[in-house]
XYZ file of C-alpha atoms in Angstrom:
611
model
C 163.605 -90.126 23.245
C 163.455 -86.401 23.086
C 163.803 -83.264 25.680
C 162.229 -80.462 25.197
C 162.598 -76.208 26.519
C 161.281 -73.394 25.943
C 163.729 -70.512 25.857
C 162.687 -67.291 27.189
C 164.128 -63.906 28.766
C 162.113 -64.310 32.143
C 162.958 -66.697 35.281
C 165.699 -68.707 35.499
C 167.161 -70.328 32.187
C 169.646 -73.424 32.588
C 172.488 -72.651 29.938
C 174.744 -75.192 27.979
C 177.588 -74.575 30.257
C 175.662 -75.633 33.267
C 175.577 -71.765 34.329
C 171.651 -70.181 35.317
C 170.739 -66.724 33.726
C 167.855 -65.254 35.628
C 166.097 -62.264 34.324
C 163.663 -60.242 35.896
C 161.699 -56.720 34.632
C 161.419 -54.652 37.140
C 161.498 -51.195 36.145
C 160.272 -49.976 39.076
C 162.399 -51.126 41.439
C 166.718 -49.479 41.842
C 168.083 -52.588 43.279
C 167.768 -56.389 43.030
C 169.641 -58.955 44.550
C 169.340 -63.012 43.835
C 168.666 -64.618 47.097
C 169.848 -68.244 47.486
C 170.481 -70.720 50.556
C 174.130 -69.612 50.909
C 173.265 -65.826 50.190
C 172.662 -63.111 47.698
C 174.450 -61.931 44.548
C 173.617 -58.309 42.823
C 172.063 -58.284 39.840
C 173.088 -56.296 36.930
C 170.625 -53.436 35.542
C 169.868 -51.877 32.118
C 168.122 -48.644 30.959
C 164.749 -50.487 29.962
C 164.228 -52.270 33.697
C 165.759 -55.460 33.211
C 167.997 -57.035 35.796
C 169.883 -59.943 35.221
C 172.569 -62.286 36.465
C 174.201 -65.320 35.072
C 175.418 -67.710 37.671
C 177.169 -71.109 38.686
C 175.672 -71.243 42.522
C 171.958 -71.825 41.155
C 172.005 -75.356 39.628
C 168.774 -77.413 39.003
C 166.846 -77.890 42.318
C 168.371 -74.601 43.812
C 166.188 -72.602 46.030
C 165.607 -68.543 44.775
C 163.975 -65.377 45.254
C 164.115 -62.076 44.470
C 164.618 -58.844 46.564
C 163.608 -55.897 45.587
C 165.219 -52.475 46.731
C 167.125 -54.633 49.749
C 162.962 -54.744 51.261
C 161.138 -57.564 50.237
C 161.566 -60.642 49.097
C 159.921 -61.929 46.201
C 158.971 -65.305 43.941
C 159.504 -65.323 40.387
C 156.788 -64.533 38.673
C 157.676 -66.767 35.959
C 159.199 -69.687 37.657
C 158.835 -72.876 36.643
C 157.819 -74.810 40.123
C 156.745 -73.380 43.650
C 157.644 -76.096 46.021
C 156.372 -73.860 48.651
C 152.878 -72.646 47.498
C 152.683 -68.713 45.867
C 154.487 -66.655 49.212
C 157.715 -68.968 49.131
C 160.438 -69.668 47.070
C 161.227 -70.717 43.303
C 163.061 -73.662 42.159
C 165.402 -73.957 39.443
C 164.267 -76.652 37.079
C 166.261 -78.313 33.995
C 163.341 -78.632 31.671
C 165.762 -81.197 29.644
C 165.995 -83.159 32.640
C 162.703 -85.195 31.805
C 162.719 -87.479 29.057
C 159.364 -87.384 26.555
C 158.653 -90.814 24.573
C 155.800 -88.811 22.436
C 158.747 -87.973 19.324
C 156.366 -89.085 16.856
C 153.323 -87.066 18.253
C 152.016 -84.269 16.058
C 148.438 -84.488 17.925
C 145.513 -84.937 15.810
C 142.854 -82.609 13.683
C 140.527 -80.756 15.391
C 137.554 -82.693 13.868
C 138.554 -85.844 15.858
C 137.429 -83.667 19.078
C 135.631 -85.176 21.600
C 136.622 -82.839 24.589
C 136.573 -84.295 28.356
C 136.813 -80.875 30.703
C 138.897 -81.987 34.803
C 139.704 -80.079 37.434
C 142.530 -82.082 38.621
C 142.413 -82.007 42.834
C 138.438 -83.096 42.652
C 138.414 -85.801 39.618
C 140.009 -88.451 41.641
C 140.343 -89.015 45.655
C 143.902 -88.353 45.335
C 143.683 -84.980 43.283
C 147.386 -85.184 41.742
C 148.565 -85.811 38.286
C 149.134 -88.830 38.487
C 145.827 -89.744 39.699
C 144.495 -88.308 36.503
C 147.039 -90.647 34.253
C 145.631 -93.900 35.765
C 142.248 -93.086 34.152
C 143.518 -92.388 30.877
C 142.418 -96.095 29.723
C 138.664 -95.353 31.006
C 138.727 -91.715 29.362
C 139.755 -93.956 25.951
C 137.083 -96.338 26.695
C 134.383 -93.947 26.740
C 135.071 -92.422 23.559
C 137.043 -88.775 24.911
C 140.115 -87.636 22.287
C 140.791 -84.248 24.670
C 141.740 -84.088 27.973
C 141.341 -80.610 28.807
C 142.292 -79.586 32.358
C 141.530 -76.497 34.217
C 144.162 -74.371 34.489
C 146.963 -75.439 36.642
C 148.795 -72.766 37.407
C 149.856 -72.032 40.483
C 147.575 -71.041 42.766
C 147.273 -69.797 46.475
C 146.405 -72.416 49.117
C 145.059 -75.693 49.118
C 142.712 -75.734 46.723
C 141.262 -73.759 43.867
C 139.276 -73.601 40.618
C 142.641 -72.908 39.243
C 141.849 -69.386 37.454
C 143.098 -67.252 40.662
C 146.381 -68.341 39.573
C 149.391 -65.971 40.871
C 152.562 -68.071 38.568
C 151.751 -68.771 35.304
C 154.551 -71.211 34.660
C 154.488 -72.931 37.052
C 152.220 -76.282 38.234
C 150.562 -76.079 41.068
C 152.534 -78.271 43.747
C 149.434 -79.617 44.939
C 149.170 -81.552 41.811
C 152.515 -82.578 41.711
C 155.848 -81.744 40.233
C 156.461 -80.525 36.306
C 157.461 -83.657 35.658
C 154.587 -85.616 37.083
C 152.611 -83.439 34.233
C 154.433 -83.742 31.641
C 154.445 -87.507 32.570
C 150.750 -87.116 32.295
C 151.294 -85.478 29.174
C 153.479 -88.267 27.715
C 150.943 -90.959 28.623
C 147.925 -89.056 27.281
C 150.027 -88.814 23.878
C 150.516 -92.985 23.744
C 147.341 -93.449 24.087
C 145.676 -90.958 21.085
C 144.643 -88.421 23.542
C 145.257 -84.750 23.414
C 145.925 -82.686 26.017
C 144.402 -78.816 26.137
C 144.860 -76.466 29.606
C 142.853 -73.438 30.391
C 145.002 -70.257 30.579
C 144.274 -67.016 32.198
C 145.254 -63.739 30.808
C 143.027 -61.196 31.974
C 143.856 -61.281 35.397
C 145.906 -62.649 38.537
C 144.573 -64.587 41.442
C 144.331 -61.833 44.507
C 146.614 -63.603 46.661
C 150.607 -64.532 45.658
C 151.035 -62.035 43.299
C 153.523 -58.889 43.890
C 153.867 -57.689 40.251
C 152.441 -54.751 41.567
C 155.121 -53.952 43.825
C 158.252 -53.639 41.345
C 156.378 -53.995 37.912
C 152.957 -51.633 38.186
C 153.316 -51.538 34.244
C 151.666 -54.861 33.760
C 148.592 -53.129 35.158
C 146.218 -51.101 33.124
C 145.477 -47.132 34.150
C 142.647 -46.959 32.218
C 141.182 -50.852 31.983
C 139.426 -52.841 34.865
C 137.904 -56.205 34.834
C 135.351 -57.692 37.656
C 138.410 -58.881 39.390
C 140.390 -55.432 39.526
C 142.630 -53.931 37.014
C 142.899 -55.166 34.007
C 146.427 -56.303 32.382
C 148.080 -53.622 30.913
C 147.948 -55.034 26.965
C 147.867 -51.361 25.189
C 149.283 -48.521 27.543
C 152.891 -47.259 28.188
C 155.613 -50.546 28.354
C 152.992 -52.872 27.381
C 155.306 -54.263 24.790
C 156.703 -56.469 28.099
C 153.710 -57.635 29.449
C 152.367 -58.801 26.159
C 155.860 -61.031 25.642
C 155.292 -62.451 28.751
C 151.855 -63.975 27.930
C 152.558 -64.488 24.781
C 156.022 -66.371 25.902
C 153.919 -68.294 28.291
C 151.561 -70.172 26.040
C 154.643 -71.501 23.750
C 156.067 -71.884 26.701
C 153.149 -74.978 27.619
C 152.913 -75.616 24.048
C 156.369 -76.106 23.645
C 158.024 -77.854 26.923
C 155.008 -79.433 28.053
C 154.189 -80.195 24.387
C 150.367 -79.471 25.397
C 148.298 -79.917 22.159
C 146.078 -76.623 22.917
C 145.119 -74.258 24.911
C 141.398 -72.823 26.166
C 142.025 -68.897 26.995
C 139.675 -68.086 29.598
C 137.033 -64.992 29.475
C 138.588 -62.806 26.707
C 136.247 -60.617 27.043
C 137.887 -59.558 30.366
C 141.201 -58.462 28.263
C 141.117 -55.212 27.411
C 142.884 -54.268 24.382
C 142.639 -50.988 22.376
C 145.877 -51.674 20.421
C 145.922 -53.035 16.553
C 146.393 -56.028 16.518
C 145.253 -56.894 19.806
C 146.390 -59.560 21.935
C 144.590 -61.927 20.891
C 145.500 -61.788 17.806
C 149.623 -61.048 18.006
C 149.374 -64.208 20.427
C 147.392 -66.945 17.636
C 150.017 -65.345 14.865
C 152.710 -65.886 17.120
C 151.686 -69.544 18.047
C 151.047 -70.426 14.265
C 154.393 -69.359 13.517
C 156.296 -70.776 16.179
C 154.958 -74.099 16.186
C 154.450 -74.924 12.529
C 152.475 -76.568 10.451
C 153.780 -80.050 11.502
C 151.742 -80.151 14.408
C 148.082 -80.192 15.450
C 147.716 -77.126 17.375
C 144.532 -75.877 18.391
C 143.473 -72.805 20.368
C 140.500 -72.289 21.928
C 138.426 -68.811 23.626
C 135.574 -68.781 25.934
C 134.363 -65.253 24.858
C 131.270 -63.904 26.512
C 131.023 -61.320 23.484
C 130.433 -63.467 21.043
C 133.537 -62.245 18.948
C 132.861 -64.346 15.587
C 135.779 -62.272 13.822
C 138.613 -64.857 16.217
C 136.635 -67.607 14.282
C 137.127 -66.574 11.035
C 138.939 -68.935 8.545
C 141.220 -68.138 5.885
C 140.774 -70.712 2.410
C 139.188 -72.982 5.052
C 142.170 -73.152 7.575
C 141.911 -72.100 10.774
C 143.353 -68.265 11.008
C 143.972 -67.329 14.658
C 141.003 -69.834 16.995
C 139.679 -72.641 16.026
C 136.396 -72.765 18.117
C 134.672 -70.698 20.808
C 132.655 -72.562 24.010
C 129.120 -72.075 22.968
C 127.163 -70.658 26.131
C 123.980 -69.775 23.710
C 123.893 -73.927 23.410
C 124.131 -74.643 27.238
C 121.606 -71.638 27.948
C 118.958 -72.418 25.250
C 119.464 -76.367 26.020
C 118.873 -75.410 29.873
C 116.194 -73.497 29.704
C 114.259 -76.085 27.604
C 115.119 -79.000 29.602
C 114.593 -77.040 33.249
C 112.011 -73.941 32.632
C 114.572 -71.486 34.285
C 114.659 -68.127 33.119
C 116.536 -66.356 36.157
C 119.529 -64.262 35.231
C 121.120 -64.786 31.360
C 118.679 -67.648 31.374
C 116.557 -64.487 30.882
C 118.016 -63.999 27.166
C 116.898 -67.494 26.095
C 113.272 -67.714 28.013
C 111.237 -66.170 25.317
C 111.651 -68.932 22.838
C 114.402 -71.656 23.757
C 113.696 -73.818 20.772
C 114.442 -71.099 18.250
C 117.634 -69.855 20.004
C 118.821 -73.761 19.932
C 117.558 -73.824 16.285
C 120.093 -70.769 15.408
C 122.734 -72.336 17.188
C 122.423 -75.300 15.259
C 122.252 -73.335 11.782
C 124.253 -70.313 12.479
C 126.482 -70.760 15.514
C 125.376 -68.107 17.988
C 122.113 -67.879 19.037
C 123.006 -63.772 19.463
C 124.688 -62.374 16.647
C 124.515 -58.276 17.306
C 121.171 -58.542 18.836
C 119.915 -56.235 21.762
C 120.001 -58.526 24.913
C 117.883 -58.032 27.855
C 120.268 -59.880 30.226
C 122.605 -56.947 29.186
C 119.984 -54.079 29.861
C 120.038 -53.839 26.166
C 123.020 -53.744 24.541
C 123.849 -55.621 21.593
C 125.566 -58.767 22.074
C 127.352 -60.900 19.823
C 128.623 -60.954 15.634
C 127.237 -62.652 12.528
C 128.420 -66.096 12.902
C 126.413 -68.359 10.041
C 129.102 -67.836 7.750
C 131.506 -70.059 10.089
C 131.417 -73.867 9.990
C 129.931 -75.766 12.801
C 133.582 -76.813 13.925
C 133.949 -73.316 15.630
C 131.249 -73.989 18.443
C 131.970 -75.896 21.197
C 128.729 -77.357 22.346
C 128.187 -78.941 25.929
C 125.561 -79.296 28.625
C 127.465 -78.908 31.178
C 130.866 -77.266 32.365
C 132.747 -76.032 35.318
C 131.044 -72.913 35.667
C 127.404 -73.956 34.602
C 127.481 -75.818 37.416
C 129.797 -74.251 40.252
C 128.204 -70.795 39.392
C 124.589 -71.949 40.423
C 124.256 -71.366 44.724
C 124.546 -74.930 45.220
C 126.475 -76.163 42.742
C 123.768 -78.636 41.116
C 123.837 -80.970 38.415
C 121.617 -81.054 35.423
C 120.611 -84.408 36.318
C 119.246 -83.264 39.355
C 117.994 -80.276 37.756
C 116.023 -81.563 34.979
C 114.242 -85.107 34.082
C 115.982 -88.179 33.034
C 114.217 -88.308 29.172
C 115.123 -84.430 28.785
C 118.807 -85.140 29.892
C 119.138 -88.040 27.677
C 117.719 -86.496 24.446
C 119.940 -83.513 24.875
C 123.357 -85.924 25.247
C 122.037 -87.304 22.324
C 121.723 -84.239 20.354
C 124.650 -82.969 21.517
C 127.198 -85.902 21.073
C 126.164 -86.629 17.334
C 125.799 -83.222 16.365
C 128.916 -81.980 13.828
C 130.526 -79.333 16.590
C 132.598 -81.084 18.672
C 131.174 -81.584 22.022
C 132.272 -81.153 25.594
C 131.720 -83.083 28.836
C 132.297 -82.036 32.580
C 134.308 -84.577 34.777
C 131.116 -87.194 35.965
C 128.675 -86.363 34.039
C 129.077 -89.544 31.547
C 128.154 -92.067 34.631
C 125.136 -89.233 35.794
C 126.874 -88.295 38.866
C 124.397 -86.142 41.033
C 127.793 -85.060 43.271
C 127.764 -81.073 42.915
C 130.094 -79.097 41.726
C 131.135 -76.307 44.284
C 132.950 -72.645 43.675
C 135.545 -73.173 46.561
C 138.972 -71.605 46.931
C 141.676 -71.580 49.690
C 143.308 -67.832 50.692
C 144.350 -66.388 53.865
C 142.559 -65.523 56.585
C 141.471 -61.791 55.624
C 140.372 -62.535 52.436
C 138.286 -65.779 52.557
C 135.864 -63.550 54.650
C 135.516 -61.370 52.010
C 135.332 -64.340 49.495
C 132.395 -65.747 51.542
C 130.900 -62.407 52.216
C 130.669 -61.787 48.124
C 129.811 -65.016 47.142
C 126.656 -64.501 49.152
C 126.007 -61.085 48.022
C 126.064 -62.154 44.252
C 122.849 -63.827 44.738
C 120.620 -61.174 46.754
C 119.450 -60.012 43.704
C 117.889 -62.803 42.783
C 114.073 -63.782 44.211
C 115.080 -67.346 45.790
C 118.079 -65.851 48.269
C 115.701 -62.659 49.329
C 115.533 -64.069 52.504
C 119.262 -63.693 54.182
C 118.879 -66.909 56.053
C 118.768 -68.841 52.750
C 121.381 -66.811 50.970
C 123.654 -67.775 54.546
C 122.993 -71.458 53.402
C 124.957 -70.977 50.531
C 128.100 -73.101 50.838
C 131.339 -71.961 51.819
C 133.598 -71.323 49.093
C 136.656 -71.489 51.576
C 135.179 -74.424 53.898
C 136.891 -77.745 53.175
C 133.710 -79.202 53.149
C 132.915 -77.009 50.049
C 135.664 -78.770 48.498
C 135.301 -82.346 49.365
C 131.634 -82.024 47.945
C 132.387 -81.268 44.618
C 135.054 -84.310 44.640
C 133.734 -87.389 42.385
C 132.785 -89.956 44.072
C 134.225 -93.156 41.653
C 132.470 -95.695 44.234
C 129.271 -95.410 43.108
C 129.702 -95.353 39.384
C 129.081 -99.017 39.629
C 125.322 -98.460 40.717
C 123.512 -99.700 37.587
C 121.786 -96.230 37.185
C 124.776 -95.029 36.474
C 126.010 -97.975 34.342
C 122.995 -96.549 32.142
C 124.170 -93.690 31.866
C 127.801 -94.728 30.787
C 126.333 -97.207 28.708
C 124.807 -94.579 26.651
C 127.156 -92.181 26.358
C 129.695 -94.679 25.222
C 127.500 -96.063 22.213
C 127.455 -92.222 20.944
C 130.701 -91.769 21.075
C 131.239 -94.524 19.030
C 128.810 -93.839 16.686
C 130.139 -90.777 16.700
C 133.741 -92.106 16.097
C 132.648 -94.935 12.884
C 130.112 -92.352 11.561
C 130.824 -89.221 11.805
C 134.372 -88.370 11.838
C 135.201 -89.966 8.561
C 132.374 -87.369 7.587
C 134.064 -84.603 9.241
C 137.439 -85.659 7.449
C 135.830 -84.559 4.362
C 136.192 -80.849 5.431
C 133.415 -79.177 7.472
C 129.666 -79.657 7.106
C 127.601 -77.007 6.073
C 124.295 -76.636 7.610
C 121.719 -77.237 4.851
C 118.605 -76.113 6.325
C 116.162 -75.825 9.451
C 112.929 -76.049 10.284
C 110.298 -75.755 13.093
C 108.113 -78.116 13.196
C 105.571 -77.677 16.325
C 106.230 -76.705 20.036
C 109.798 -77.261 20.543
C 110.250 -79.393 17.327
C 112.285 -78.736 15.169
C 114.415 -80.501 11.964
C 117.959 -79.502 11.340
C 120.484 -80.627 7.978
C 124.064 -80.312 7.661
C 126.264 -81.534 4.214
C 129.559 -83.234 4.416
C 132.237 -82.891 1.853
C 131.489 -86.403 0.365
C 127.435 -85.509 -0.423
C 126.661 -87.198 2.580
C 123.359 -85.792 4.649
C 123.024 -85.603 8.273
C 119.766 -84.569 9.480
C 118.425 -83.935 13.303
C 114.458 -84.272 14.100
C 114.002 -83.961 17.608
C 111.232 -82.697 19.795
C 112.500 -81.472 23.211
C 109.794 -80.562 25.392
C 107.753 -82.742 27.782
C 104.594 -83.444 25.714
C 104.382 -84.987 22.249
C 104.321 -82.914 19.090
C 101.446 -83.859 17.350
C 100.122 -82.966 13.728
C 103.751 -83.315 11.909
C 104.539 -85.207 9.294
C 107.750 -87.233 9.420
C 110.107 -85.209 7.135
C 112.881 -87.150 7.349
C 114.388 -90.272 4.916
C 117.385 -92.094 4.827
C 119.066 -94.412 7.326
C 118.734 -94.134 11.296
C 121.823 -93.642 12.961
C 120.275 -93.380 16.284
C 116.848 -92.631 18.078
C 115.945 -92.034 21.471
C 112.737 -93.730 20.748
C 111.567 -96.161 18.817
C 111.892 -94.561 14.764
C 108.403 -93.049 13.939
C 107.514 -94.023 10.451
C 107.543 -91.623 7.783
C 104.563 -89.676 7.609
C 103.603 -90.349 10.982
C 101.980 -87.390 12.797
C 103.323 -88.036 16.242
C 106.887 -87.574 18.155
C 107.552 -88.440 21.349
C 108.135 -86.453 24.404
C 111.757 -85.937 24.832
C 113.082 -87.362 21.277
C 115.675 -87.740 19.214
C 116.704 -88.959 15.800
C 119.746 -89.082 13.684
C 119.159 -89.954 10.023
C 122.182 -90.177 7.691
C 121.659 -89.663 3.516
C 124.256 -91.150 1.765
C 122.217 -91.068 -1.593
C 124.323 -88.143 -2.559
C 127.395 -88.948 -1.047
C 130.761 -89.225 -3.747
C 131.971 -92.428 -4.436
């Protein structure tokens, strides 16, 4: 049995005497007073805008605030539970008080990753954490080692992608109370699976937030982001604001004993300072935690910023992967023809840019990019292993950015769908997969959010406007049939249905994504245990075919021959020997001048391989 905190200088912090020292930075406010149920107290103030107060009247449970300059009254901004959604009160919780049964966890290596992306109110009809835990055993089943959850940090309202979150430490009441995660947590943990949570740290949601009005220092003068100004990482007092991000992701790693974290568009954080944020954070983490546990952190990074990749004697310096948009977008365009927005980047030639992801990592390494209006996007990346790309075909935001919210199965054609989960799930990066999408739901997946009154107008208003530009929502009276993002409706659409999974269309569809995680799990990862693959070679065949070779550790061979476009590739030879770990169609002899539309083969070459 263990029990597990995080000690830190913000919130409120239970001490061994049963006192509560709260700690605030607010150095732009004179006065602050602790407000409880039976009153306020004054809190004491230093030279570098810190107020504090150690206490007996606050004990676990207890009610707070904050108010600043005897005017307004104010949440925590790092407490650990809102009871009462973002405008109310904090609560006092004994982290302590819960009880882990996890002691011998130390997670597992990143090469065992087979990553299952939730949003936690909309992957079950009950939307709570403990709605999620009752389908661990079916998340086992199908072959996931990752749970990763969008971020659950409190947010304003009643529902909410999660990344308009306003309290960073705390979980969102919706979903339940800390310990109902950390229960989640704990049962994830007995049954193999890891647990990662998206973080945000290059903004707050615009509702529930009042940093601004005694702490304008955690705001940048000179940086902005699409959502407003960016955090303050490198200007005057940033040395604050950078503990308190950096104190909040050992503070999940630590007392929710999360086994990584997914930091969401770093490209929004602006950060002129050396070493950046990004960095000083992955240091700090390595440090802190140790060695004795698997710890992985994770970047979605529009930028393509290879140099967070990098590895150092083969260990994983600061991140060990990046999600791999070039993947999604050159797989997309192949399997649906679009070439409408950054689809635009991949249109030209969708098979190569898939080709270089498979051999190099990004498809755009430094590269002009059109999408961009020119500008170079991206770093060399062929020199890192295939372990740093996070591949997937779909995600939260490939399909709740689209108008509608569609799925790829609805997008594209069964045979193009299925060779790309097979190319995807057996391929050496470890892959991802969006809440549904192993049963083939066609349910869509909706941007919705829940603020007050003033602002969903705007919200609705914008999300409109962002697709005038393109030559489908001309027409205002189509671009008004864009859903809602603040209509309940918007949010009960995107909620999976679990009722129909038993349709046997979607049986299929489980049925096949569980045989290739299993192949995946008795083939490949003893591979991947041998230290990562290194791509060996790729060619282009015809069309959209093309051949692709990695080398494990042990000698072993994987090769790829697939041709993914709707017609067959004809006047090939068959370039491929060794034994066939899976094909979408029946295995074309070798030699034979013909693939099929929409196929896919996995060959293993164990000729080689150390005994």
């Amino acid at each position: 049995m263990t029990r597990r905190e995080h000690s830190m200088p913000f919130g409120a912090q239970l001490q061994e005497d049963g006192r509560v020292r709260f700690g605030l930075w607010a150095p732009a406010a004179d006065q602050v007073d602790l407000c409880l149920d039976g009153g306020s107290l004054s809190m004491a103030a230093n030279e570098t805008g810190w107020f504090e107060l150690v206490t007996k009247a606050a004990p676990p449970g207890s009610r707070y605030a904050f108010r600043i300059d005897e005017r307004t009254i104010v949440p925590d901004p790092a407490s650990r539970f809102q009871p009462e959604d973002v405008h109310g009160p904090s609560e006092v919780i004994d982290p302590r008080a819960y009880v882990w049964e996890d002691g011998h966890w130390r997670g597992r290596p990143w090469t065992d990753s087979v990553i299952y992306e939730l949003h936690v109110g909309t992957f079950t009809e009950a939307g709570d954490f403990a709605a999620v835990a009752e389908k661990l055993d079916y998340l086992v089943d199908l072959g996931v080692t990752v749970l990763e959850l969008m971020p659950v940090a409190d947010f304003p309202g009643r529902y909410n992608w999660g990344y308009d979150g306003a309290f960073l430490f705390a979980p969102d009441s919706r979903y339940g109370r800390p310990e109902a995660l950390k229960s989640l947590i704990d049962a994830a943990h007995a049954r193999g699976l890891m647990v990662f949570v998206d973080v945000v740290y290059n903004h707050f949601g615009p509702e529930g937030n009042y940093l601004h009005l005694y702490a304008p220092q955690f705001f940048s003068q000179h940086h902005h982001t699409p959502w407003g100004a960016a955090i303050n990482f490198d200007g005057e007092d940033c040395e604050e604001v950078r503990r308190f991000f950096i104190h909040n992701a050992l503070y999940w790693l630590i007392e929710y004993h999360l086994d990584g974290l997914r930091l969401d568009a770093v490209h929004a954080i602006m950060d002129d300072s050396e070493p950046d944020i990004l960095v000083e954070l992955a240091e700090t983490v390595r440090r802190e935690i140790g060695p004795e546990r698997h710890v992985h952190l994770l970047l979605e990074n529009e930028d393509n910023g290879a140099h967070y990749l990098r590895r150092k004697e083969r260990n994983v310096a600061w991140y060990e992967a990046q999600w791999n948009d070039d993947v999604h977008h050159a797989l997309h365009v192949l399997l649906t023809g679009e070439d409408q927005g950054y689809y635009i980047d991949f249109a030209d030639d969708p098979s190569m840019h898939l080709g270089r992801c498979l051999a190099e990592g990004f498809a755009w390494q430094g590269e002009p990019s059109p999408w961009r209006q020119n500008a170079r996007r991206g770093e060399p990346s062929s020199d890192l292993p295939p372990d740093a790309f996070i591949a997937f075909l779909q995600n939260h935001d490939q399909i709740g950015n689209r108008a509608f919210g569609e799925r790829i199965g609805v997008l594209a054609a069964t045979e193009a769908v299925r060779a790309a989960t097979a190319l995807l799930l057996l391929a050496p990066s470890p892959p991802l997969l969006f809440m549904g999408q192993e049963w083939g739901t066609t349910r869509p997946y909706l941007f919705f959010c829940d603020f007050e009154e003033s602002l969903k107008e705007e919200v609705a208003r914008g999300r409109r406007e962002e697709f005038s530009r393109f030559p489908q929502f001309a027409d205002p009276a189509r671009r008004n049939s864009i859903p809602d993002p603040t209509a309940d409706t918007t949010f009960e659409a995107s909620r999976l249905d679990w009722h129909v999974m038993e349709a046997p269309v979607h049986q299929e569809w489980l049925a096949l994504h569980r045989t290739l995680l299993r192949l995946r799990h008795s083939e490949l990862l003893p591979l991947l245990g041998h230290g990562p693959a290194q791509h060996t070679g790729l060619n282009r065949l015809a069309g959209s075919a093309l051949t692709a070779g990695w080398q494990f550790g042990n000698g072993t061979r994987l090769v790829l021959l697939a041709n993914l476009c709707s017609v067959p590739c004809t006047g090939v030879e068959h370039p491929v020997t060794g034994r066939l770990l899976y094909g979408t169609h029946p295995c074309p002899q070798h030699g034979e001048a013909s693939l099929p539309p929409w196929s896919v083969f996995w060959y293993l070459n164990e000729e080689t391989a150390l005994v």
